[in-house]
Amino acid sequence: MDTVVSPSARLSSTVASLRSPPQVHLTTKNLSILVSILPSKPLLTTLAATVTAATILTTSPPSLSESARSFQTYYDTAASAANYDGYGDNSDKKASVEYVYDVPDGWKERLVSKVEKGTNGIDSEFYNPKKRSEREYVISLSGFEQLASIDEVLNNLALSDLVLQDWIDGADSVVSEVKKDGSGQLYYVYEIDGLGKHSLIKVTCTRNKLYAHFVNAPRPEWNRDVEILRHLHDSFKTVGSF
C-alpha cells in the first residue's frame, strides 16, 4: 500500500532542511584546505599596507619651492679681472666682502673666468643643476659714483648684454621701481616678463662701483619656484647695508 504524504508535511520537511545547516565532517585534508584559503594577515593590516603603497606610488616629487627652504649666504669681493685666474676670485671673501646674496641648497656654482670678468663684469653665478637656465648672477662695474636715471641704467645694462637687450625688446612687460633698504641704500629694481622667461634685476651703486644682481628662470620654473626666486632677489645687499 502506497503512503500518501500530505502537502503540509512536505512543506515542513523542506523548511526544516533549509534551516538545518549541512553537516560537515572535518578531516585533516579539509583543515589543510581551510587554512590555505584564510588570509595570512588581519584584514585591517592588509588594507593599511595597500593604502600606504598607493600613497607612495601617487605622491609626486616635491618642487624646489616645497623642498629647498634653506639657503647659504654667498660673499663676494667684486675683485678686478686681474685677480681672477680662471677659477674665480682667490681672496678671502668674508674678510673683504662687498656684497652678499642667498643661494638655495643644492644649486651649483659656475666658476667665472678672467675673460668673463674683464669683458662682462661677471663676479659670480649659481644655477639649478636640474635646469641650468634657472640661475642667479652678479656683475660689478667700476667707475660709477652714483646711479643715473632708472631708465638709463637698464638701457646701459642692455647695451653691454645683447641677450638682455633682445629680451627687453621682445618683453611683454618691464616694470621698474626705486627702493631703499633700512640703511638708506638706494636700489633700482626691475622685473621683466616675456619670451617664455622671467627676470628680476636689482641694481645699486656704492664704493665707486655699480652692482647688478640677476635672477633668471624659464616660465615653467618661474611659476613653480616664484617664492624662492623672489627671496634670492630680495637677499642681495651691498656691504654696510646688512
Short mmCIF file of C-alpha atoms in Angstrom, two decimals:
data_model
loop_
_atom_site.label_atom_id
_atom_site.label_comp_id
_atom_site.label_asym_id
_atom_site.label_seq_id
_atom_site.Cartn_x
_atom_site.Cartn_y
_atom_site.Cartn_z
CA MET A 1 0.00 0.00 0.00
CA ASP A 2 1.43 3.34 -1.04
CA THR A 3 1.96 6.00 1.60
CA VAL A 4 0.42 9.35 0.80
CA VAL A 5 2.26 12.37 2.16
CA SER A 6 0.22 15.48 2.60
CA PRO A 7 1.40 18.82 1.10
CA SER A 8 1.77 20.31 4.57
CA ALA A 9 4.11 17.54 5.61
CA ARG A 10 6.24 18.05 2.52
CA LEU A 11 6.47 21.80 3.23
CA SER A 12 7.51 21.19 6.84
CA SER A 13 10.21 18.80 5.70
CA THR A 14 11.55 21.33 3.15
CA VAL A 15 11.65 24.19 5.67
CA ALA A 16 13.45 22.01 8.19
CA SER A 17 16.09 21.10 5.64
CA LEU A 18 16.67 24.77 4.82
CA ARG A 19 17.01 25.75 8.47
CA SER A 20 19.42 22.97 9.36
CA PRO A 21 22.96 23.59 8.06
CA PRO A 22 24.61 20.70 6.29
CA GLN A 23 26.79 18.56 8.47
CA VAL A 24 30.47 18.86 7.58
CA HIS A 25 32.88 16.23 8.80
CA LEU A 26 36.29 17.86 9.31
CA THR A 27 39.21 15.76 8.27
CA THR A 28 42.93 16.50 8.04
CA LYS A 29 42.51 17.22 4.34
CA ASN A 30 39.61 19.62 4.95
CA LEU A 31 41.56 21.51 7.60
CA SER A 32 44.57 21.98 5.32
CA ILE A 33 42.33 23.40 2.59
CA LEU A 34 40.63 25.74 5.06
CA VAL A 35 43.93 27.06 6.38
CA SER A 36 45.27 27.69 2.86
CA ILE A 37 42.37 30.00 1.92
CA LEU A 38 42.43 32.12 5.10
CA PRO A 39 44.32 35.46 4.85
CA SER A 40 47.78 35.33 6.37
CA LYS A 41 47.37 38.85 7.90
CA PRO A 42 44.44 40.58 9.58
CA LEU A 43 42.21 42.46 7.16
CA LEU A 44 42.97 45.90 8.65
CA THR A 45 46.72 45.32 8.38
CA THR A 46 46.36 44.31 4.74
CA LEU A 47 44.25 47.38 3.93
CA ALA A 48 46.71 49.70 5.69
CA ALA A 49 49.61 48.29 3.70
CA THR A 50 47.66 48.73 0.47
CA VAL A 51 46.84 52.37 1.24
CA THR A 52 50.47 53.08 2.17
CA ALA A 53 51.73 51.59 -1.09
CA ALA A 54 49.19 53.59 -3.09
CA THR A 55 50.27 56.79 -1.34
CA ILE A 56 53.93 56.18 -2.17
CA LEU A 57 53.15 55.48 -5.81
CA THR A 58 50.90 58.51 -6.30
CA THR A 59 52.96 61.12 -4.42
CA SER A 60 54.82 63.38 -6.87
CA PRO A 61 58.37 64.57 -6.09
CA PRO A 62 58.49 67.95 -4.34
CA SER A 63 59.28 71.05 -6.37
CA LEU A 64 62.04 73.47 -5.50
CA SER A 65 59.58 75.74 -3.71
CA GLU A 66 58.48 72.86 -1.49
CA SER A 67 61.85 71.32 -0.69
CA ALA A 68 64.56 74.00 -0.87
CA ARG A 69 63.59 76.06 2.16
CA SER A 70 67.16 76.59 3.36
CA PHE A 71 69.82 78.81 1.83
CA GLN A 72 73.52 79.51 2.02
CA THR A 73 74.79 83.08 2.11
CA TYR A 74 77.35 83.84 -0.58
CA TYR A 75 80.00 86.52 -0.01
CA ASP A 76 81.85 88.25 -2.84
CA THR A 77 84.56 90.88 -3.10
CA ALA A 78 83.84 92.17 -6.63
CA ALA A 79 87.56 91.93 -7.33
CA SER A 80 89.11 93.22 -10.53
CA ALA A 81 89.79 90.98 -13.52
CA ALA A 82 93.50 90.91 -12.62
CA ASN A 83 92.64 88.88 -9.51
CA TYR A 84 90.81 86.21 -11.50
CA ASP A 85 92.81 83.26 -12.82
CA GLY A 86 90.04 81.18 -14.39
CA TYR A 87 88.92 79.70 -11.08
CA GLY A 88 87.15 82.68 -9.59
CA ASP A 89 88.32 85.20 -7.04
CA ASN A 90 91.08 83.83 -4.81
CA SER A 91 90.83 86.38 -2.00
CA ASP A 92 89.30 85.85 1.42
CA LYS A 93 85.76 86.87 0.54
CA LYS A 94 84.41 87.25 4.05
CA ALA A 95 87.32 89.47 5.08
CA SER A 96 86.87 91.88 2.16
CA VAL A 97 83.22 91.31 1.25
CA GLU A 98 81.42 93.95 -0.83
CA TYR A 99 78.04 92.26 -1.25
CA VAL A 100 76.08 89.15 -0.27
CA TYR A 101 73.14 87.15 -1.57
CA ASP A 102 71.44 83.85 -0.78
CA VAL A 103 71.80 80.64 -2.77
CA PRO A 104 69.36 77.69 -2.44
CA ASP A 105 70.82 74.47 -1.07
CA GLY A 106 71.60 72.17 -3.98
CA TRP A 107 72.42 74.88 -6.51
CA LYS A 108 75.86 74.75 -8.13
CA GLU A 109 78.43 77.49 -8.62
CA ARG A 110 79.72 78.20 -12.10
CA LEU A 111 83.29 79.37 -11.82
CA VAL A 112 83.90 82.69 -13.56
CA SER A 113 86.94 83.13 -15.79
CA LYS A 114 89.20 86.15 -16.03
CA VAL A 115 87.92 86.80 -19.57
CA GLU A 116 84.28 86.87 -18.44
CA LYS A 117 85.16 89.17 -15.59
CA GLY A 118 87.09 91.50 -17.88
CA THR A 119 84.53 91.65 -20.70
CA ASN A 120 81.16 91.34 -18.97
CA GLY A 121 81.97 92.23 -15.37
CA ILE A 122 80.55 88.93 -14.06
CA ASP A 123 81.62 88.24 -10.48
CA SER A 124 79.73 85.09 -9.59
CA GLU A 125 76.99 82.77 -10.79
CA PHE A 126 74.90 79.93 -9.36
CA TYR A 127 72.40 77.71 -11.15
CA ASN A 128 69.88 74.95 -10.57
CA PRO A 129 71.58 71.73 -11.77
CA LYS A 130 68.19 70.37 -12.84
CA LYS A 131 67.62 73.40 -15.10
CA ARG A 132 70.75 75.42 -15.81
CA SER A 133 68.82 78.36 -17.23
CA GLU A 134 67.32 78.89 -13.77
CA ARG A 135 70.14 80.91 -12.25
CA GLU A 136 71.35 83.99 -10.42
CA TYR A 137 74.48 86.03 -11.02
CA VAL A 138 76.10 89.37 -10.22
CA ILE A 139 78.05 91.82 -12.33
CA SER A 140 80.10 94.73 -10.99
CA LEU A 141 81.46 97.65 -12.99
CA SER A 142 83.94 100.25 -11.74
CA GLY A 143 83.80 103.99 -12.31
CA PHE A 144 80.23 104.74 -11.21
CA GLU A 145 79.91 107.32 -8.46
CA GLN A 146 76.12 107.26 -8.48
CA LEU A 147 73.18 105.80 -10.34
CA ALA A 148 71.83 107.54 -13.42
CA SER A 149 68.07 107.63 -14.03
CA ILE A 150 66.25 104.33 -13.65
CA ASP A 151 65.64 104.02 -17.41
CA GLU A 152 69.22 104.92 -18.33
CA VAL A 153 70.66 102.26 -16.04
CA LEU A 154 68.59 99.48 -17.61
CA ASN A 155 69.44 100.69 -21.12
CA ASN A 156 73.16 100.74 -20.28
CA LEU A 157 72.97 97.20 -18.91
CA ALA A 158 71.26 96.09 -22.10
CA LEU A 159 73.92 97.72 -24.28
CA SER A 160 76.58 95.56 -22.62
CA ASP A 161 74.48 92.38 -22.89
CA LEU A 162 72.90 91.64 -26.27
CA VAL A 163 70.80 88.81 -24.84
CA LEU A 164 69.31 91.18 -22.27
CA GLN A 165 68.72 93.79 -24.96
CA ASP A 166 66.80 91.33 -27.17
CA TRP A 167 64.85 90.16 -24.15
CA ILE A 168 63.79 93.69 -23.21
CA ASP A 169 62.85 94.48 -26.81
CA GLY A 170 60.57 91.43 -27.01
CA ALA A 171 59.25 91.51 -23.44
CA ASP A 172 55.55 91.53 -22.64
CA SER A 173 56.17 93.81 -19.66
CA VAL A 174 59.04 95.68 -18.00
CA VAL A 175 58.33 97.05 -14.51
CA SER A 176 60.81 99.28 -12.66
CA GLU A 177 60.81 100.61 -9.11
CA VAL A 178 63.06 102.66 -6.82
CA LYS A 179 63.66 101.25 -3.34
CA LYS A 180 65.75 101.98 -0.26
CA ASP A 181 66.80 99.49 2.39
CA GLY A 182 66.92 100.07 6.13
CA SER A 183 70.29 101.81 5.95
CA GLY A 184 69.17 104.18 3.20
CA GLN A 185 70.99 102.39 0.36
CA LEU A 186 69.29 103.14 -2.98
CA TYR A 187 68.32 100.28 -5.30
CA TYR A 188 66.71 100.13 -8.73
CA VAL A 189 64.50 97.06 -9.12
CA TYR A 190 63.36 95.69 -12.48
CA GLU A 191 61.03 92.84 -13.38
CA ILE A 192 60.95 91.62 -16.98
CA ASP A 193 58.47 89.08 -18.35
CA GLY A 194 58.28 87.74 -21.88
CA LEU A 195 59.71 85.38 -24.49
CA GLY A 196 58.97 82.41 -22.24
CA LYS A 197 61.06 83.55 -19.29
CA HIS A 198 61.11 85.87 -16.30
CA SER A 199 63.84 88.05 -14.79
CA LEU A 200 64.38 90.06 -11.61
CA ILE A 201 67.20 92.62 -11.57
CA LYS A 202 68.44 94.64 -8.61
CA VAL A 203 70.96 97.43 -9.18
CA THR A 204 72.81 99.71 -6.77
CA CYS A 205 75.89 101.90 -6.66
CA THR A 206 78.46 102.27 -3.88
CA ARG A 207 82.25 102.42 -3.46
CA ASN A 208 82.52 103.91 -6.95
CA LYS A 209 81.06 100.69 -8.42
CA LEU A 210 77.80 99.60 -9.95
CA TYR A 211 76.43 96.22 -8.82
CA ALA A 212 73.65 94.34 -10.61
CA HIS A 213 72.12 91.10 -9.34
CA PHE A 214 70.11 89.00 -11.82
CA VAL A 215 67.64 86.17 -11.16
CA ASN A 216 66.51 84.45 -14.38
CA ALA A 217 64.20 81.50 -14.96
CA PRO A 218 62.15 79.97 -17.79
CA ARG A 219 58.43 80.50 -17.27
CA PRO A 220 57.63 76.94 -16.02
CA GLU A 221 60.37 77.17 -13.39
CA TRP A 222 59.33 80.72 -12.53
CA ASN A 223 55.74 79.66 -11.93
CA ARG A 224 56.90 76.75 -9.79
CA ASP A 225 59.64 78.48 -7.79
CA VAL A 226 58.43 82.07 -7.68
CA GLU A 227 58.69 82.40 -3.88
CA ILE A 228 62.24 81.07 -3.82
CA LEU A 229 63.35 83.24 -6.75
CA ARG A 230 61.91 86.38 -5.19
CA HIS A 231 63.73 85.52 -1.98
CA LEU A 232 67.02 85.36 -3.90
CA HIS A 233 66.26 88.71 -5.48
CA ASP A 234 65.46 90.35 -2.14
CA SER A 235 68.52 88.85 -0.43
CA PHE A 236 71.07 90.79 -2.49
CA LYS A 237 72.68 93.56 -0.42
CA THR A 238 75.88 95.57 -0.63
CA VAL A 239 78.30 95.83 2.28
CA GLY A 240 77.20 98.21 5.01
CA SER A 241 73.51 97.55 4.34
CA PHE A 242 73.19 94.17 6.08
#
